[in-house]
PDB file of C-alpha atoms in Angstrom:
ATOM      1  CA  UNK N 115      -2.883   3.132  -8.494  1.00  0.00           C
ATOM      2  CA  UNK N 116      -0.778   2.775  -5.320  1.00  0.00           C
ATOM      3  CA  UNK N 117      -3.422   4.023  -1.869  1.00  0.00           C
ATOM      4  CA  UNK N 118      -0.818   4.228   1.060  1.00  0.00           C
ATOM      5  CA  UNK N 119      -2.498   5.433   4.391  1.00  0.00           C
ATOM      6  CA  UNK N 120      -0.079   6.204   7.280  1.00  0.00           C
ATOM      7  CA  UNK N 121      -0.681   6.604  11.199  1.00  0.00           C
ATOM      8  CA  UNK N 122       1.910   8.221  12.671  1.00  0.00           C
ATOM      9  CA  UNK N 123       1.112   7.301  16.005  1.00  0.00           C
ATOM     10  CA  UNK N 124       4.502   7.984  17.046  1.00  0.00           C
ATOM     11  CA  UNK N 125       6.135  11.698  16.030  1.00  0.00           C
ATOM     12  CA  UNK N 126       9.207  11.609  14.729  1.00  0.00           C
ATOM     13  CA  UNK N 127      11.275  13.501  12.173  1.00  0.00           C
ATOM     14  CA  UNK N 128      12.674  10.547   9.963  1.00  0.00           C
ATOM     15  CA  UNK N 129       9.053   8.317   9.587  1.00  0.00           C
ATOM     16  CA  UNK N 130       7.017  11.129   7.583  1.00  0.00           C
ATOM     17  CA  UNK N 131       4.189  10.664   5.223  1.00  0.00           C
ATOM     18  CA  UNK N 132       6.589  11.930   2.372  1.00  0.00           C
ATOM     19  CA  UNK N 133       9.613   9.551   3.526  1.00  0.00           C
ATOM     20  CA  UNK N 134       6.897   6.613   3.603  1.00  0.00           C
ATOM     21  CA  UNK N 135       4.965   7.009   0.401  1.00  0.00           C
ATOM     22  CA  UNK N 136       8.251   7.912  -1.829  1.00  0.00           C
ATOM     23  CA  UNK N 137      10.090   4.806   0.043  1.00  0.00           C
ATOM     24  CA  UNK N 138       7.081   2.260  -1.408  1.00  0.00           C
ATOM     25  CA  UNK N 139       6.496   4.227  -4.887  1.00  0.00           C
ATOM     26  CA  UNK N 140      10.041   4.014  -5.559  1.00  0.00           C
ATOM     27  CA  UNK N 141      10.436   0.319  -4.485  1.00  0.00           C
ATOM     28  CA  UNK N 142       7.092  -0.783  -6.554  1.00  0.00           C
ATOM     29  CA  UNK N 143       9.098   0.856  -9.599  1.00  0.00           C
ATOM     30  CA  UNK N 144      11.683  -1.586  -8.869  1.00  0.00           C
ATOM     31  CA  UNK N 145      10.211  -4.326  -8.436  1.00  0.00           C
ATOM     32  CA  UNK N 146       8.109  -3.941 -11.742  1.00  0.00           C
ATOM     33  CA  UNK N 147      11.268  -3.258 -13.500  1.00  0.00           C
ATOM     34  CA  UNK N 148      12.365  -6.791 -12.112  1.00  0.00           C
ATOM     35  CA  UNK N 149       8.970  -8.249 -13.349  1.00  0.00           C
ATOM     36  CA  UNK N 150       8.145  -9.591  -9.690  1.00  0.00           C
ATOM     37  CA  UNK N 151       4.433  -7.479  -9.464  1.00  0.00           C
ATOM     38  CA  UNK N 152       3.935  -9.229 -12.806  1.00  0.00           C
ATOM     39  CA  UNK N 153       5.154 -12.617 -11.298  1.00  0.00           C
ATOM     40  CA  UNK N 154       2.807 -11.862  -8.064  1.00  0.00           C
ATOM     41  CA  UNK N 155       0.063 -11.253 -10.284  1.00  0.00           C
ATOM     42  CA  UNK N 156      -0.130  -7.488  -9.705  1.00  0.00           C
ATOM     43  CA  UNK N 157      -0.995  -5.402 -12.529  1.00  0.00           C
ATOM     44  CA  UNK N 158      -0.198  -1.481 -12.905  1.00  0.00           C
ATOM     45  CA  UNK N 159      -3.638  -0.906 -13.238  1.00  0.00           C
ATOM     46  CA  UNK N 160      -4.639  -2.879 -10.011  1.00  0.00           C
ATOM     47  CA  UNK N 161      -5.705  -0.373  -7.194  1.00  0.00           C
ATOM     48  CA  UNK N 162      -2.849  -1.610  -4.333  1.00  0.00           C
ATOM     49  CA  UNK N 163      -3.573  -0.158  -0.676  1.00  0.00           C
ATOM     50  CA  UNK N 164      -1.366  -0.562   1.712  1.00  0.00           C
ATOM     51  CA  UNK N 165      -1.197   0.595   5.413  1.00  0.00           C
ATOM     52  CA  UNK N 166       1.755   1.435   7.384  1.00  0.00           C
ATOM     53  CA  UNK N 167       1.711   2.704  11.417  1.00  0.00           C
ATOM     54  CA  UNK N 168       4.507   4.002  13.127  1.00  0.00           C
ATOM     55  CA  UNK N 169       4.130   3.315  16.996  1.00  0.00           C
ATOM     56  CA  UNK N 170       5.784   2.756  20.129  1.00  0.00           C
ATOM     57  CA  UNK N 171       7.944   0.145  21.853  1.00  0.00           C
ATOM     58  CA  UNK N 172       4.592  -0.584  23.884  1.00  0.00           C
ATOM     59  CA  UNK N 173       2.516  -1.243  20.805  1.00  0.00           C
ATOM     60  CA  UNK N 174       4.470  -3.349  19.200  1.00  0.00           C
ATOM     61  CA  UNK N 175       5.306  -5.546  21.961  1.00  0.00           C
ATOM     62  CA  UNK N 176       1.600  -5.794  22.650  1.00  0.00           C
ATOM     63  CA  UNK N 177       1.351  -6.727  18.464  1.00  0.00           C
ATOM     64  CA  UNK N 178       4.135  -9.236  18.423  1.00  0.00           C
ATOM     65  CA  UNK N 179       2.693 -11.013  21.864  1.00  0.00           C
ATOM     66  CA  UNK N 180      -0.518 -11.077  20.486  1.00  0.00           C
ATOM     67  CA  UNK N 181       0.459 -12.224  16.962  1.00  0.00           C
ATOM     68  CA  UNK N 182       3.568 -14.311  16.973  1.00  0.00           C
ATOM     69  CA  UNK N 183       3.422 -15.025  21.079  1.00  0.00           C
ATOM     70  CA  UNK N 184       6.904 -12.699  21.689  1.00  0.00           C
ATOM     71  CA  UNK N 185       6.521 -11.096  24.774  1.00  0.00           C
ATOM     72  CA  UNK N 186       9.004  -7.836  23.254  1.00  0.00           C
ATOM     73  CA  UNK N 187       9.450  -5.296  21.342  1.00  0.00           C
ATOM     74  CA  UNK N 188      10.647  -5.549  17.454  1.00  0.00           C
ATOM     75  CA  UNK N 189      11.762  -3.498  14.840  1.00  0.00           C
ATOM     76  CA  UNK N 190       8.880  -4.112  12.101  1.00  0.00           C
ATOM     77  CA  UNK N 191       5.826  -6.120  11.845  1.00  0.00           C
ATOM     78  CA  UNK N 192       3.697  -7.680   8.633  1.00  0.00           C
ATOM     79  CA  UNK N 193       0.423  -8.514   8.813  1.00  0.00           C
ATOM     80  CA  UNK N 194      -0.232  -9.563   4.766  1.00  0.00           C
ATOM     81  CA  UNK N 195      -3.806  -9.858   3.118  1.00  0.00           C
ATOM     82  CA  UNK N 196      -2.682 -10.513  -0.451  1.00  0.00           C
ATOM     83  CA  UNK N 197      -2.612 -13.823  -1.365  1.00  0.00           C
ATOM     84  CA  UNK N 198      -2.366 -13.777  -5.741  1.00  0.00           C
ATOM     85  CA  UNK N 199      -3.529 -17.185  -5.684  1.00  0.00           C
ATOM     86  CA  UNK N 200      -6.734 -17.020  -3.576  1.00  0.00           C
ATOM     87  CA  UNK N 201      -8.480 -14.468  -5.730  1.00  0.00           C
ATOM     88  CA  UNK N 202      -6.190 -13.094  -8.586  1.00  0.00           C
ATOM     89  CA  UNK N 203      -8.580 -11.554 -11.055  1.00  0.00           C
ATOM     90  CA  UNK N 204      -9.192  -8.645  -8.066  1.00  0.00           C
ATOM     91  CA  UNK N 205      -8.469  -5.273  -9.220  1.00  0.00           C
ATOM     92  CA  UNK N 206      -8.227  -3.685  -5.537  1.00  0.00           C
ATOM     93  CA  UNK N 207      -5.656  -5.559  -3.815  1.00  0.00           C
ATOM     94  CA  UNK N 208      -5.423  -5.077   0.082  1.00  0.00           C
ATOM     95  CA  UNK N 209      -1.685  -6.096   0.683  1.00  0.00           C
ATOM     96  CA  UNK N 210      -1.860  -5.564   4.031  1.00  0.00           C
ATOM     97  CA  UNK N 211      -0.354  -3.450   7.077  1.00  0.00           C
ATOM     98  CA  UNK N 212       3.618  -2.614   7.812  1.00  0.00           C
ATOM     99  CA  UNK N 213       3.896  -1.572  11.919  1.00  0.00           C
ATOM    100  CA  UNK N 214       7.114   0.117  12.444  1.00  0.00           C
ATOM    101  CA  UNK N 215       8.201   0.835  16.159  1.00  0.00           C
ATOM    102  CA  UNK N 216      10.283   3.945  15.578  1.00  0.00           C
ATOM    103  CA  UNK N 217      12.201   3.600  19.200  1.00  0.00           C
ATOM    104  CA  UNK N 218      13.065   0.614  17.804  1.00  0.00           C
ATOM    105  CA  UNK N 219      13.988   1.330  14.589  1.00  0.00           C
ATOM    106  CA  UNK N 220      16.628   4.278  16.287  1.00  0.00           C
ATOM    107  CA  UNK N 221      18.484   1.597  18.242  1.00  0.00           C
ATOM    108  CA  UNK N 222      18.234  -0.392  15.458  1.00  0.00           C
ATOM    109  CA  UNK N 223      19.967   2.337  13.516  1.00  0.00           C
ATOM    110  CA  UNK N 224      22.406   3.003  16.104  1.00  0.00           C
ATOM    111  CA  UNK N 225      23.274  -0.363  16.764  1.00  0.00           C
ATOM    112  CA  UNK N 226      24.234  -1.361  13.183  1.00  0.00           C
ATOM    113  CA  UNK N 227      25.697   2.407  12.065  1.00  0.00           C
ATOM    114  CA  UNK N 228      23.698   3.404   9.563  1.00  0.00           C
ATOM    115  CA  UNK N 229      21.538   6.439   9.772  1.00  0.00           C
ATOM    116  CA  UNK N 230      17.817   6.409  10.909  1.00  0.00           C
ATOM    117  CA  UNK N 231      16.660   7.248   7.819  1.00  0.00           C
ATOM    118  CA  UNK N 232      18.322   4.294   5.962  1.00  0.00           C
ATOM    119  CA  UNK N 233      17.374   2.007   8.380  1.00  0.00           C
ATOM    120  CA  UNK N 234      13.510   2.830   7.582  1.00  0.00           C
ATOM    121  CA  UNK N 235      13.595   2.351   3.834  1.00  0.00           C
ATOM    122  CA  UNK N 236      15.264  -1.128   5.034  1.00  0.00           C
ATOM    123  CA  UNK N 237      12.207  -2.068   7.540  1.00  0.00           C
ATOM    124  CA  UNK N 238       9.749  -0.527   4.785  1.00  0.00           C
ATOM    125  CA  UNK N 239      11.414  -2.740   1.532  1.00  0.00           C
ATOM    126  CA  UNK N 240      11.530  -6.056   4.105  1.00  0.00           C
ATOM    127  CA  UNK N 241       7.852  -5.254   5.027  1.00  0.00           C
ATOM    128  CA  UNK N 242       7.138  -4.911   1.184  1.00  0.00           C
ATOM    129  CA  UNK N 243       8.544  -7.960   0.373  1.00  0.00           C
ATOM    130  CA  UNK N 244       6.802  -9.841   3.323  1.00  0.00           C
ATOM    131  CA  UNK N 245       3.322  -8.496   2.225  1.00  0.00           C
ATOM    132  CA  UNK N 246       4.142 -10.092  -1.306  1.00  0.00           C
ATOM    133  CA  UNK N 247       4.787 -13.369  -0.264  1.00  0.00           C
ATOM    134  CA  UNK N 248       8.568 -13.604   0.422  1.00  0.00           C
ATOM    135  CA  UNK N 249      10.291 -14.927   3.543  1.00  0.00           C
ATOM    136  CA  UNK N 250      13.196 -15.815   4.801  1.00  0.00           C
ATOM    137  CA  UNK N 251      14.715 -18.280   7.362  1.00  0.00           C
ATOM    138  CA  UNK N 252      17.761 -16.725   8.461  1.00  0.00           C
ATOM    139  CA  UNK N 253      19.024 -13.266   8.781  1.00  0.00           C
ATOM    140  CA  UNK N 254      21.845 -13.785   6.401  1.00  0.00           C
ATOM    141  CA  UNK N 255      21.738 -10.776   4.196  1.00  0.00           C
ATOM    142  CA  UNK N 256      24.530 -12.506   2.022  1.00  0.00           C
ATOM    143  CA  UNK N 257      22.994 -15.436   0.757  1.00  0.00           C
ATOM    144  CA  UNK N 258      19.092 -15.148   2.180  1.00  0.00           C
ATOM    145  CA  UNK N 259      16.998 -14.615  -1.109  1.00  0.00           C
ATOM    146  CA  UNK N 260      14.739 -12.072   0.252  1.00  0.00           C
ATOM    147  CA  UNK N 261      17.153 -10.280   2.304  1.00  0.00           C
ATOM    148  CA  UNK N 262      19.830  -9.584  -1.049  1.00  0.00           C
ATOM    149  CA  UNK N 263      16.589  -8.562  -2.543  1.00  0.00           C
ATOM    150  CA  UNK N 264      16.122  -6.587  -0.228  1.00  0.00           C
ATOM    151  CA  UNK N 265      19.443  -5.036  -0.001  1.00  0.00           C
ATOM    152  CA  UNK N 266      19.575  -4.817  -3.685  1.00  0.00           C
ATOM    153  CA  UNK N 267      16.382  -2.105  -3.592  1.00  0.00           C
ATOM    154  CA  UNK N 268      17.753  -0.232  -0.784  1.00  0.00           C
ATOM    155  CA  UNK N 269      21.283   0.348  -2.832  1.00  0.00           C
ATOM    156  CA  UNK N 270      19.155   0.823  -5.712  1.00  0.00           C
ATOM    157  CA  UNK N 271      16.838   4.092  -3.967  1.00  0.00           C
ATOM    158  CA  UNK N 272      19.576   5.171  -1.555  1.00  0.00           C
TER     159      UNK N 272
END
């Protein structure tokens, strides 16, 4: 069973519980249709909690300072628990928190011309992904691994 708690710190009409929960439901269908839960170790039957907060420019600047020693703000941050090779026989996995600026994630939006609400389901997939393990060292969203995966989920729930 999939446990997704959301603090919407920050109103806003795109970033709702709905939006969120649907957004990660759909995209763990996809990803066990691709066989990477099974390849993660994550089982259907494994209790999976996740957390995602939508906040402010302010909060996530004081995050990413704190965390990755950036003194500003960013679109989306990952803060992963899971590890499937620490303890893989758990059947309540914690996979960790997604923190999602949302004035960031408008200019964001705006900046590449795609609509807000697209631009969420991308931050929410590329948190996903982060909280299972993947990474990437470029923003190259042709030939990046994670980032086509990423873009290949987002076409595929659009």
């Amino acid at each position: 069973m999939l446990f997704i708690e959301t603090d919407i710190r920050y109103l806003n009409e795109v970033l709702t519980s709905d939006m969120i929960h649907n957004t990660i439901t759909t995209t763990f269908d996809i990803l066990k249709k691709r066989g990477i839960l099974e390849e993660k170790q994550i089982d259907e039957n494994d209790d999976i909690t996740i957390s995602v907060v939508i906040t402010d420019d302010k909060e996530i600047t004081y995050l990413n300072k704190e965390y990755r020693g950036i003194d500003s703000p960013t679109d989306v941050l990952s803060f992963a628990f899971y590890d499937d090779t620490v303890m893989p026989e758990l059947q309540n996995k914690v996979l960790g928190d997604i923190v999602i600026s949302y004035p960031f994630l408008k200019k964001s939006a705006k900046d590449n011309h795609v609509d807000e609400k697209e631009e969420a389901k991308r931050l929410i997939i590329h948190s996903l992904l982060h909280l299972l393990g993947y990474n990437h060292d470029t923003s190259d969203f042709a030939t990046e691994p994670m980032l086509v995966l990423q873009e290949d989920i987002l076409e595929e729930i659009k």
